Coordinates of C-alpha atoms in Angstrom, one line a residue:
M25 CA -4.3 -48.6 44.8
G26 CA -2.9 -45.1 44.8
I27 CA -3.1 -42.9 48.0
C28 CA -3.8 -39.1 47.8
T29 CA -3.6 -37.2 51.1
K30 CA -5.7 -34.0 51.3
Y31 CA -5.6 -31.3 54.0
L32 CA -8.9 -30.0 55.0
L33 CA -8.8 -26.7 57.0
K34 CA -11.9 -26.3 59.1
K35 CA -11.5 -23.2 61.2
D36 CA -7.9 -24.0 61.9
L37 CA -8.7 -27.7 62.7
I38 CA -6.6 -29.9 60.3
V39 CA -8.1 -33.3 59.2
I40 CA -6.1 -35.8 57.2
V41 CA -8.2 -38.3 55.1
N42 CA -7.1 -41.2 52.6
E43 CA -9.7 -40.4 50.0
D44 CA -8.6 -43.1 47.4
L45 CA -8.9 -45.8 49.9
L46 CA -12.4 -44.8 50.8
N47 CA -13.6 -44.5 47.2
E48 CA -12.2 -47.9 46.2
S49 CA -13.9 -49.5 49.2
E50 CA -17.2 -48.1 48.3
K51 CA -17.0 -49.4 44.7
K52 CA -16.1 -52.8 45.9
F53 CA -18.9 -52.8 48.4
K54 CA -21.5 -51.9 45.7
S55 CA -20.1 -54.6 43.3
L56 CA -20.2 -57.2 46.0
S57 CA -23.8 -56.3 46.9
Q58 CA -25.0 -56.8 43.4
E59 CA -23.2 -60.2 43.2
L60 CA -24.8 -61.1 46.4
I61 CA -28.3 -60.3 45.1
Q62 CA -27.7 -62.4 42.1
D63 CA -26.1 -65.3 43.8
M64 CA -27.3 -65.9 47.4
T65 CA -24.6 -68.6 48.0
P66 CA -21.3 -66.7 47.7
K67 CA -17.9 -68.2 48.0
K68 CA -15.8 -68.2 51.1
E69 CA -13.2 -65.9 49.6
E70 CA -15.8 -63.4 48.7
E71 CA -17.3 -63.5 52.1
Q72 CA -14.0 -62.7 53.7
E73 CA -13.4 -59.8 51.3
I74 CA -16.8 -58.4 52.1
K75 CA -16.1 -58.5 55.8
E76 CA -12.8 -56.6 55.3
Y77 CA -14.6 -53.8 53.3
E78 CA -17.3 -53.5 55.9
I79 CA -14.7 -53.1 58.7
S80 CA -12.9 -50.4 56.6
I81 CA -16.2 -48.4 56.2
T82 CA -17.0 -48.7 59.9
E83 CA -13.5 -47.4 60.8
R84 CA -13.9 -44.4 58.4
R85 CA -17.2 -43.5 60.0
K86 CA -15.8 -43.7 63.5
M87 CA -12.9 -41.5 62.4
E88 CA -15.2 -38.9 61.0
E89 CA -17.3 -38.9 64.2
N90 CA -14.2 -38.5 66.4
L91 CA -13.0 -35.6 64.2
G92 CA -16.3 -33.8 64.6
M93 CA -16.3 -34.3 68.3
N94 CA -12.7 -32.9 68.6
E95 CA -13.7 -29.9 66.5
D96 CA -16.7 -29.1 68.8
L97 CA -14.6 -29.4 71.9
F98 CA -11.9 -27.1 70.5
R99 CA -14.5 -24.5 69.4
D100 CA -16.3 -24.6 72.8
F101 CA -13.0 -24.2 74.6
F102 CA -11.9 -21.3 72.3
D103 CA -15.2 -19.4 72.6
N104 CA -15.8 -19.9 76.4
A105 CA -12.3 -19.7 77.8
A106 CA -11.8 -17.5 80.9
I107 CA -8.9 -15.7 79.1
G108 CA -8.8 -13.9 75.7
F109 CA -7.8 -15.8 72.5
H110 CA -7.2 -14.3 69.1
I111 CA -5.7 -15.4 65.7
F112 CA -4.3 -13.3 63.0
G113 CA -2.5 -14.2 59.8
P114 CA 0.7 -13.1 58.1
D115 CA -0.9 -9.8 57.2
R116 CA -1.5 -9.1 60.9
I117 CA -5.3 -8.9 60.3
I118 CA -7.3 -10.6 63.0
T119 CA -9.1 -13.7 61.7
G120 CA -10.6 -14.9 65.0
M121 CA -11.3 -13.7 68.6
N122 CA -13.1 -15.4 71.4
K123 CA -16.0 -13.9 73.5
Y124 CA -13.8 -13.1 76.5
E125 CA -11.5 -10.8 74.5
L126 CA -14.3 -9.3 72.6
N127 CA -16.1 -8.3 75.8
L128 CA -12.8 -7.1 77.2
L129 CA -12.4 -4.7 74.3
G130 CA -16.1 -3.8 73.9
Y131 CA -16.3 -4.9 70.2
S132 CA -18.5 -7.4 68.4
L133 CA -17.0 -10.1 66.2
E134 CA -18.1 -8.4 63.0
E135 CA -16.2 -5.2 64.1
I136 CA -12.9 -7.1 64.6
V137 CA -12.5 -10.0 62.3
D138 CA -10.9 -9.2 58.9
K139 CA -11.0 -5.5 59.8
K140 CA -8.5 -4.7 62.6
T141 CA -4.9 -5.5 63.2
W142 CA -3.2 -6.0 66.6
S143 CA -1.6 -2.6 66.2
D144 CA -5.0 -1.0 66.0
L145 CA -5.9 -2.3 69.4
I146 CA -2.8 -1.2 71.4
I147 CA -1.7 2.2 72.6
P148 CA 0.7 4.1 70.3
E149 CA 3.5 3.8 72.9
N150 CA 3.4 0.0 72.6
R151 CA 3.6 -0.2 68.8
H152 CA 7.4 0.0 68.6
Q153 CA 7.5 -2.8 71.1
F154 CA 5.1 -4.9 69.0
E155 CA 7.4 -4.6 65.9
K156 CA 10.2 -6.1 67.9
H157 CA 8.0 -8.9 69.1
W158 CA 6.7 -9.5 65.6
N159 CA 10.2 -10.0 64.3
E160 CA 10.8 -12.6 67.1
I161 CA 7.7 -14.4 65.9
L162 CA 8.9 -14.5 62.3
D163 CA 12.1 -16.1 63.7
K164 CA 9.8 -18.9 65.0
K165 CA 10.2 -17.7 68.6
P166 CA 7.2 -17.7 70.9
V167 CA 6.8 -14.6 73.0
K168 CA 5.7 -14.9 76.6
N169 CA 4.4 -12.7 79.4
L170 CA 4.5 -9.4 77.4
E171 CA 2.7 -6.5 79.0
Y172 CA 0.6 -4.4 76.6
T173 CA -2.0 -1.7 77.1
L174 CA -5.1 -2.2 74.9
I175 CA -7.6 0.5 74.0
H176 CA -11.2 -0.2 74.8
K177 CA -13.9 0.8 72.2
D178 CA -15.0 3.7 74.6
G179 CA -11.4 4.9 74.9
H180 CA -10.3 3.7 78.3
F181 CA -7.1 1.6 78.7
I182 CA -6.8 -2.1 79.6
D183 CA -3.5 -3.6 80.8
V184 CA -3.0 -7.2 79.6
L185 CA -0.4 -10.0 79.7
L186 CA 0.2 -11.5 76.2
N187 CA 1.5 -14.9 75.2
A188 CA 1.7 -15.8 71.5
S189 CA 3.1 -18.6 69.3
P190 CA 3.4 -18.9 65.4
R191 CA 2.3 -21.8 63.1
F192 CA 4.3 -22.6 60.0
D193 CA 3.6 -25.0 57.1
E194 CA 6.0 -27.7 55.9
R195 CA 7.7 -25.2 53.6
G196 CA 8.3 -22.8 56.6
N197 CA 5.7 -20.3 55.6
L198 CA 3.8 -18.5 58.4
I199 CA 0.2 -19.8 58.6
N200 CA -1.0 -17.7 61.5
T201 CA -0.3 -16.5 65.0
R202 CA -2.2 -17.6 68.0
G203 CA -2.3 -15.4 71.1
S204 CA -3.8 -15.3 74.5
V205 CA -4.3 -12.3 76.8
I206 CA -5.0 -12.0 80.5
D207 CA -6.5 -8.8 82.0
I208 CA -4.0 -7.4 84.5
T209 CA -5.5 -3.9 84.9
R210 CA -6.5 -4.6 88.5
R211 CA -3.1 -6.1 89.3
R212 CA -1.4 -3.1 87.7
K213 CA -3.5 -0.7 89.9
M214 CA -2.7 -2.7 93.0
E215 CA 1.0 -2.7 92.1
Q216 CA 0.8 1.1 91.5
A217 CA -1.0 1.5 94.8
L218 CA 1.6 -0.7 96.5
R219 CA 4.4 1.4 95.0
I220 CA 2.7 4.6 96.2
S221 CA 2.2 3.1 99.6
E222 CA 5.8 2.0 99.8
Y223 CA 6.9 5.5 98.9
D224 CA 4.5 7.1 101.4
L225 CA 5.7 4.7 104.1
R226 CA 9.3 5.5 103.4
E227 CA 8.5 9.2 103.5
C228 CA 6.4 8.8 106.6
V229 CA 9.3 7.0 108.4
K230 CA 11.6 9.8 107.4
E231 CA 9.2 12.4 108.6
L232 CA 8.6 10.5 111.9
N233 CA 12.4 10.2 112.5
C234 CA 12.8 13.9 111.9
L235 CA 9.9 14.8 114.1
F236 CA 11.2 12.5 116.8
G237 CA 14.6 14.0 116.5
I238 CA 13.3 17.6 116.9
S239 CA 11.0 16.5 119.8
Q240 CA 13.9 14.9 121.6
L241 CA 16.0 18.0 120.9
V242 CA 13.5 20.5 122.4
E243 CA 12.3 18.2 125.2
K244 CA 15.7 17.0 126.6
S245 CA 18.1 19.7 125.5
E246 CA 19.1 22.3 128.1
G247 CA 20.9 24.4 125.5
S248 CA 20.2 27.9 124.3
F249 CA 17.6 28.9 121.8
E250 CA 20.3 29.1 119.1
E251 CA 21.5 25.5 119.7
I252 CA 17.9 24.3 119.4
I253 CA 17.4 26.1 116.1
R254 CA 20.6 25.0 114.6
G255 CA 19.9 21.4 115.6
T256 CA 16.4 21.6 114.0
L257 CA 18.0 23.0 110.8
E258 CA 20.3 20.0 110.6
L259 CA 17.3 17.6 110.9
I260 CA 14.8 19.2 108.4
P261 CA 16.4 18.2 105.1
S262 CA 16.3 14.5 106.0
A263 CA 12.5 14.5 106.0
W264 CA 12.2 15.7 102.4
Q265 CA 12.3 13.6 99.2
F266 CA 15.6 14.9 98.1
P267 CA 17.6 15.7 101.3
E268 CA 20.8 16.6 99.3
K269 CA 18.7 19.2 97.3
T270 CA 16.9 20.6 100.3
C271 CA 17.8 23.7 102.3
A272 CA 16.1 25.6 105.1
R273 CA 16.0 28.9 107.0
I274 CA 14.5 29.7 110.4
S275 CA 13.9 33.4 111.4
L276 CA 13.2 34.2 115.0
H277 CA 13.1 37.4 117.0
E278 CA 14.8 39.3 114.1
Q279 CA 17.5 36.7 114.0
E280 CA 18.1 34.4 110.9
F281 CA 19.6 30.9 110.8
K282 CA 20.3 28.9 107.6
T283 CA 21.6 25.5 106.4
K284 CA 25.1 25.6 104.8
N285 CA 23.7 25.1 101.3
F286 CA 20.9 27.7 101.7
K287 CA 19.7 29.4 98.5
E288 CA 16.3 30.9 97.8
T289 CA 14.4 29.4 94.9
S290 CA 10.8 29.4 93.6
W291 CA 10.3 25.9 95.1
K292 CA 9.5 27.1 98.6
Q293 CA 7.3 26.2 101.5
K294 CA 6.8 28.4 104.6
A295 CA 5.1 28.2 108.0
N296 CA 4.7 30.7 110.8
I297 CA 6.1 30.0 114.3
K298 CA 3.5 31.2 116.8
R299 CA 3.5 31.7 120.6
R300 CA -0.2 31.5 121.3
D301 CA -1.6 33.8 118.6
E302 CA 1.5 35.9 118.2
I303 CA 3.8 35.2 115.2
I304 CA 7.4 35.2 116.5
G305 CA 9.2 33.7 113.5
T306 CA 9.1 31.5 110.4
I307 CA 10.4 28.2 109.0
E308 CA 11.2 28.1 105.2
V309 CA 12.1 25.0 103.2
Y310 CA 13.5 25.3 99.7
Y311 CA 14.3 22.8 96.9
L312 CA 17.4 23.6 95.0
K313 CA 16.6 23.7 91.2
D314 CA 19.8 22.0 90.1
K315 CA 18.2 19.9 87.3
L316 CA 15.8 18.5 89.8
I317 CA 12.6 17.1 88.3
F318 CA 9.7 16.7 90.6
D319 CA 6.0 17.6 90.9
E320 CA 5.7 21.0 92.6
G321 CA 2.1 20.2 93.6
S322 CA 3.1 17.0 95.3
F323 CA 5.9 18.9 97.1
L324 CA 3.6 21.5 98.4
K325 CA 0.8 19.1 99.4
E326 CA 2.8 16.3 101.0
K327 CA 5.1 18.4 103.2
R328 CA 2.6 21.2 104.2
N329 CA 1.5 19.3 107.4
L330 CA 5.2 18.4 108.2
I331 CA 6.5 22.0 108.1
N332 CA 3.4 23.0 110.1
A333 CA 4.3 20.4 112.7
F334 CA 7.9 21.7 112.9
A335 CA 6.5 25.2 113.4
E336 CA 4.1 24.0 116.1
I337 CA 6.8 22.1 118.0
L338 CA 9.1 25.1 118.0
G339 CA 6.3 27.5 118.9
R340 CA 5.3 25.3 121.9
Y341 CA 9.0 25.0 122.9
F342 CA 9.5 28.8 122.9
E343 CA 6.2 29.3 124.7
R344 CA 7.2 26.7 127.4
K345 CA 10.6 28.3 127.8
M346 CA 9.0 31.8 128.2
A347 CA 6.6 30.3 130.7
E348 CA 9.4 28.7 132.6
Q349 CA 11.3 32.0 132.6
K350 CA 8.3 33.9 133.8
S351 CA 7.6 31.2 136.4
K352 CA 11.2 31.6 137.7
E353 CA 10.8 35.3 137.8
S354 CA 7.4 34.9 139.5
E355 CA 8.8 32.5 142.1
Q356 CA 11.7 34.9 142.8
K357 CA 9.2 37.8 143.3
F358 CA 7.1 35.5 145.5
R359 CA 10.1 34.7 147.7
N360 CA 11.1 38.4 147.9
F361 CA 7.5 39.3 148.9
T362 CA 7.0 36.5 151.4
S363 CA 10.3 37.1 153.1
Q364 CA 9.0 40.6 154.1
S365 CA 5.4 39.6 154.8
L366 CA 3.9 39.9 158.3
M367 CA 1.9 36.7 157.5
G368 CA 3.3 33.2 157.9
I369 CA 3.4 31.8 154.4
G370 CA 4.1 28.2 153.4
V371 CA 3.8 26.0 150.3
V372 CA 2.6 22.4 150.8
Q373 CA 3.1 19.9 147.9
D374 CA 2.6 16.2 148.0
G375 CA 2.3 16.4 151.8
L376 CA 5.7 18.1 152.2
I377 CA 6.6 21.6 153.2
K378 CA 8.3 23.0 150.0
Y379 CA 8.7 26.5 151.2
A380 CA 8.2 28.5 154.5
N381 CA 9.1 32.1 155.3
E382 CA 10.6 33.3 158.5
T383 CA 7.3 34.7 159.8
L384 CA 5.8 31.2 159.7
A385 CA 8.8 29.9 161.6
E386 CA 8.3 32.6 164.3
I387 CA 4.6 31.7 164.7
I388 CA 5.1 27.9 165.1
G389 CA 8.5 28.0 166.8
Y390 CA 10.2 25.6 164.2
S391 CA 13.0 26.8 161.9
T392 CA 12.4 26.7 158.1
K393 CA 15.1 24.0 157.9
E394 CA 13.3 21.8 160.3
M395 CA 10.0 22.2 158.4
M396 CA 11.7 21.4 155.1
N397 CA 13.0 18.1 156.6
W398 CA 9.6 16.9 157.8
S399 CA 8.3 13.7 156.3
E400 CA 5.0 13.4 154.4
N401 CA 2.1 15.0 156.3
E402 CA 4.2 15.4 159.4
F403 CA 3.0 19.0 159.5
K404 CA -0.3 17.9 161.0
K405 CA 1.4 17.7 164.4
L406 CA 1.0 21.5 164.5
F407 CA -2.8 21.2 164.7
H408 CA -4.6 21.2 168.0
P409 CA -6.4 17.9 168.6
E410 CA -9.8 19.7 168.3
S411 CA -8.7 21.2 164.9
V412 CA -6.6 18.5 163.2
E413 CA -9.5 16.5 161.7
F414 CA -11.2 19.5 160.1
A415 CA -7.9 21.0 158.8
M416 CA -6.7 17.7 157.3
E417 CA -10.1 17.1 155.7
Q418 CA -9.9 20.5 153.9
A419 CA -6.4 19.8 152.7
K420 CA -7.5 16.4 151.3
K421 CA -10.5 18.0 149.5
K422 CA -8.3 20.6 148.0
Q423 CA -5.9 18.0 146.6
L424 CA -8.8 16.0 145.1
G425 CA -10.1 19.2 143.4
E426 CA -13.5 19.2 145.2
E427 CA -15.5 22.4 145.2
D428 CA -16.9 22.5 148.8
V429 CA -13.5 23.4 150.3
V430 CA -13.4 26.0 153.1
R431 CA -10.5 28.2 152.3
N432 CA -10.7 30.6 155.2
Y433 CA -11.2 29.5 158.7
Q434 CA -9.8 29.8 162.3
L435 CA -8.1 27.0 164.1
R436 CA -5.8 26.4 167.1
I437 CA -2.2 25.2 166.7
I438 CA 0.4 23.9 169.1
T439 CA 3.9 25.5 168.8
K440 CA 7.2 23.7 169.3
T441 CA 7.2 24.9 172.9
G442 CA 3.7 23.6 173.5
D443 CA 1.9 27.0 173.5
V444 CA -1.6 27.1 172.1
K445 CA -2.2 29.8 169.5
W446 CA -5.2 30.9 167.5
I447 CA -4.5 31.1 163.7
E448 CA -6.5 32.7 160.8
N449 CA -5.9 30.3 157.9
Y450 CA -6.1 31.3 154.2
S451 CA -5.3 28.7 151.5
Q452 CA -5.5 28.3 147.7
S453 CA -4.1 26.1 145.0
T454 CA -1.1 27.4 143.0
L455 CA 1.7 26.3 140.7
Y456 CA 5.0 25.8 142.4
E457 CA 8.0 24.8 140.3
G458 CA 5.6 23.6 137.6
K459 CA 3.4 21.4 139.8
F460 CA 0.2 22.0 141.7
A461 CA 0.6 22.9 145.4
D462 CA -1.3 24.6 148.3
L463 CA -0.3 28.1 149.2
V464 CA -1.1 28.6 152.9
S465 CA -1.1 31.9 154.8
W466 CA -1.3 32.1 158.6
I467 CA -1.9 35.1 160.8
D468 CA -1.4 34.9 164.6
I469 CA -4.8 36.1 166.0
T470 CA -4.2 35.0 169.5
D471 CA -4.2 38.5 170.9
R472 CA -7.3 39.4 168.8
R473 CA -9.2 36.3 170.1
E474 CA -8.4 37.3 173.6
A475 CA -9.6 40.8 173.0
E476 CA -12.7 39.5 171.4
E477 CA -13.4 37.3 174.4
K478 CA -12.9 40.3 176.7
L479 CA -15.2 42.3 174.5
L480 CA -17.8 39.6 174.6
E481 CA -17.6 39.7 178.4
S482 CA -17.9 43.6 178.3
E483 CA -20.9 43.4 176.0
A484 CA -22.6 40.9 178.3
R485 CA -22.1 43.3 181.2
Y486 CA -23.3 46.2 179.1
H487 CA -26.5 44.3 178.1
D488 CA -27.1 43.5 181.7
A489 CA -26.8 47.1 182.7
F490 CA -28.9 48.2 179.7
D491 CA -31.7 45.8 180.6
R492 CA -31.7 47.2 184.2
T493 CA -31.8 50.8 182.7
T494 CA -34.7 49.9 180.5
F495 CA -36.5 48.5 183.4
Y496 CA -36.1 51.6 185.5
K497 CA -36.9 53.8 182.4
D498 CA -40.2 51.9 181.9
L499 CA -40.9 52.1 185.6
L500 CA -40.2 55.9 185.6
T501 CA -42.4 56.5 182.6
H502 CA -45.2 54.5 184.2
D503 CA -44.9 56.4 187.5
M504 CA -44.7 59.8 185.7
N505 CA -47.8 59.0 183.7
N506 CA -49.6 58.0 186.9
I507 CA -48.7 61.3 188.6
L508 CA -49.8 63.3 185.6
Q509 CA -53.0 61.4 185.5
V510 CA -53.7 62.2 189.1
I511 CA -53.0 65.9 188.5
M512 CA -55.3 65.9 185.4
L513 CA -58.0 64.2 187.4
T514 CA -57.7 66.8 190.2
L515 CA -57.9 69.6 187.6
E516 CA -61.0 68.1 186.1
I517 CA -62.7 67.9 189.5
S518 CA -61.7 71.5 190.4
S519 CA -63.0 72.9 187.1
L520 CA -66.4 71.5 187.9
D521 CA -66.8 73.9 190.8
E522 CA -68.9 76.8 189.7
N523 CA -67.8 79.1 192.5
I524 CA -64.2 79.4 191.5
S525 CA -63.1 82.7 190.1
K526 CA -62.3 83.4 186.5
E527 CA -58.7 83.9 187.2
L528 CA -58.5 80.5 188.8
K529 CA -60.3 78.9 185.9
E530 CA -57.6 80.3 183.6
S531 CA -54.9 79.0 185.9
L532 CA -56.5 75.6 185.9
K533 CA -56.7 75.7 182.2
S534 CA -53.1 76.7 181.9
I535 CA -52.1 73.9 184.3
K536 CA -54.1 71.4 182.3
N537 CA -52.2 72.4 179.1
Q538 CA -48.9 72.0 180.9
V539 CA -50.0 68.5 182.1
L540 CA -50.8 67.5 178.6
R541 CA -47.5 68.8 177.4
G542 CA -45.8 66.9 180.2
S543 CA -47.6 63.7 179.3
K544 CA -46.6 64.2 175.7
L545 CA -43.0 64.9 176.6
V546 CA -42.9 61.7 178.7
S547 CA -44.3 59.7 175.8
N548 CA -41.8 61.2 173.3
V549 CA -38.9 60.5 175.5
H550 CA -39.9 56.9 175.8
K551 CA -40.3 56.6 172.1
L552 CA -37.0 58.1 171.4
S553 CA -35.3 55.7 173.8
Q554 CA -36.9 52.9 171.9
L555 CA -35.5 54.2 168.6
E556 CA -32.0 54.1 170.1
E557 CA -32.4 50.5 171.2
S558 CA -33.5 49.0 167.9
Q559 CA -34.4 49.7 164.3
K560 CA -38.1 50.0 163.8
A561 CA -39.4 47.8 161.0
L562 CA -41.0 49.5 158.0
Q563 CA -44.4 48.5 156.6
N564 CA -47.0 49.7 154.2
I565 CA -48.9 52.6 155.7
D566 CA -51.6 54.8 154.2
I567 CA -50.2 58.2 154.8
Y568 CA -53.5 60.1 154.3
N569 CA -55.3 58.0 156.9
T570 CA -52.4 58.6 159.3
L571 CA -52.8 62.4 158.7
E572 CA -56.5 62.2 159.4
A573 CA -55.9 60.5 162.7
S574 CA -53.4 63.3 163.6
L575 CA -55.9 66.0 162.6
N576 CA -58.6 64.5 164.8
F577 CA -56.1 64.4 167.7
L578 CA -55.4 68.1 167.2
K579 CA -59.1 69.1 167.2
N580 CA -59.7 67.2 170.4
S581 CA -56.7 68.6 172.0
F582 CA -57.5 72.3 171.2
K583 CA -61.3 72.5 171.3
M584 CA -61.2 76.1 172.5
K585 CA -59.0 77.2 169.6
K586 CA -60.4 78.3 166.2
I587 CA -58.5 76.2 163.8
N588 CA -59.1 76.3 160.0
L589 CA -57.6 73.1 158.4
K590 CA -57.3 72.6 154.7
V591 CA -55.8 69.6 152.9
D592 CA -54.7 69.9 149.2
T593 CA -54.3 66.5 147.7
P594 CA -55.2 65.0 144.3
R595 CA -56.2 61.7 145.9
K596 CA -56.9 60.3 149.4
N597 CA -54.8 57.1 149.4
Y598 CA -51.0 57.0 149.5
L599 CA -49.1 53.8 150.5
V600 CA -45.6 54.5 151.8
K601 CA -43.0 52.5 153.7
A602 CA -43.1 53.8 157.3
N603 CA -44.0 53.0 160.9
N604 CA -46.1 54.4 163.7
I605 CA -43.6 57.1 164.5
L606 CA -45.0 58.9 161.4
R607 CA -48.1 59.8 163.3
D608 CA -46.0 61.3 166.2
I609 CA -44.2 63.5 163.6
F610 CA -47.5 64.7 162.2
E611 CA -48.9 65.5 165.6
N612 CA -45.8 67.3 166.8
I613 CA -45.8 69.6 163.7
L614 CA -49.5 70.3 164.1
I615 CA -49.3 71.0 167.8
N616 CA -46.4 73.4 167.3
A617 CA -48.4 75.2 164.5
V618 CA -51.2 75.9 167.1
I619 CA -49.1 76.6 170.2
Y620 CA -46.8 79.1 168.6
N621 CA -49.6 80.9 166.7
E622 CA -50.9 84.2 168.3
N623 CA -53.7 84.7 165.7
S624 CA -57.3 84.4 166.7
T625 CA -57.8 81.9 163.9
V626 CA -55.1 79.3 163.2
E627 CA -54.7 78.7 159.5
I628 CA -53.1 75.4 158.5
L629 CA -52.6 74.2 154.9
I630 CA -51.4 70.7 154.2
R631 CA -50.3 70.0 150.6
F632 CA -49.5 66.5 149.1
S633 CA -47.4 66.1 145.9
T634 CA -45.2 63.4 144.3
E635 CA -41.6 63.6 143.0
Q636 CA -38.9 61.2 141.9
K637 CA -35.3 61.1 142.9
E638 CA -32.7 58.6 141.5
G639 CA -35.6 56.5 140.1
I640 CA -37.5 56.2 143.4
N641 CA -41.0 57.7 143.9
Y642 CA -41.5 59.9 147.0
I643 CA -44.6 61.6 148.6
K644 CA -43.9 65.2 149.6
V645 CA -46.1 66.5 152.5
E646 CA -45.9 70.3 153.2
F647 CA -47.3 71.9 156.4
M648 CA -47.9 75.7 156.1
D649 CA -49.5 77.9 158.8
N650 CA -50.0 81.6 159.6
G651 CA -47.9 81.5 162.8
R652 CA -44.9 83.6 163.6
G653 CA -42.5 80.7 162.7
I654 CA -39.1 80.1 164.0
P655 CA -36.9 83.2 164.2
D656 CA -33.9 83.2 161.9
A657 CA -31.5 83.6 164.7
I658 CA -32.8 80.3 166.2
K659 CA -32.6 78.6 162.8
K660 CA -28.9 79.5 162.6

């Protein structure tokens, strides 16, 4: 029985079957079946032969079933694997691709199989690399862990890792190439981000080292401005990406300082050095162009904050130095001033006397050297027991920054010799040698306090004498009024006698007028004395009503006189700030207008008007009469 081996290629699954053996077994099986039908009692040899053929057929069927199962397993693995698989033949045309790789590229199976080559799917930059790897495959060498960049259907790039191996027949001819791809796009991005981070970290360390060096230079160095600037210039290049290709220049106060390799180029960055808002100089950093390749945009972007930081450090340094210089000058002026001051001046800092002038030493009796050697808060021994608690409380409040501090007060102190003195204390917070302190000024007011006490005693005696004078003045006024009242009563009784002569009546009338004048004089003197004693309070008074009361008084006082009164006013109510003396003023003016008028009829015109001065409204009252008036000589 001849054997013919046939290769069946079912989607790259190879099945080897002995076809002659299967056909011969089938023929024998049929022949035996017919014989069995004809003869139901076969021979033993025939039965054995039938059994062998039956076993052969069963084995063939099992082999076919196993081959089908293996093919299904392979196809399932190929289609649903978590990595990409593809197959292409000797012509490089793709003959198979699984779902993962199709999804990765965005194509359907119909768009890829038998239409595209591997070169169609990779970026042009990778095609030369692929030719080299293809030659290795033809040399029967598998290729492993090759990085390629694929082109998605929509145009974006996908980074993959390729592994591929060839299949050859028994004659050494290439059947196909099987490859697998893994998407490493995310890994590539992470690696790129890591490289960038590492670069940024290295640059950050360089920048921090440079900043720290400059900070140390300006904070600890006691050198000149020029030494600080030159030290800064030496540190600047180390912070840039290419230190050997970096140069710098610092300009300050019309002076210019450069690195040894300085040269102006177009690759430049600049920052202003400021003291407060005033530009006092510049920092310039240049890259030398000597075949240097770098991204100008990155240079400008990455180092902008750094050069600004350099400028800010130098600006603050110069500002601090200027402040220290001014502080020293100010302290020297302070010492010059306080040494000539008539006030005792001292500076208290952290409970210690940091400065004291000679005037303070003269006031308290201790030398300036003794005070400077006192321990913390030892100065409180100067305060009188009745003043120490209050004085120390104010000092503590000031140190704590509280707002309710009494800065000016009087207190008693005890000098070195034990004398008690009165002191006027002034204190305020200040800066002394760069730290907060209390500036205390003392004035010896002992003599003034003694004078004040004597003055108080004198004032007490004065008030006592004044009170007695007021008593006698009131008593005198009362007695004078009583005397005048008695005289007035006597005149009234005498005028009732009808037998007195005309001349006597005129005399009585004249005496009566003089009594009225005397009474008025006594009243006015009393009121004037009250004005000297105290200030009369003002209140709202209707000036027109006050005038009417004065006019009624005038009419009653001069009934025998013919008086023609006229009041010219647009209205009859005016409220003004005044007191009861206003009526006395009106009455005096009106009485004088009658007494010093020789006309048979006294004409009096009173005119009201308003006017404004400096934004304040005033009422103007004018009294006009037909009397002789006051002679010019008397006015002068």
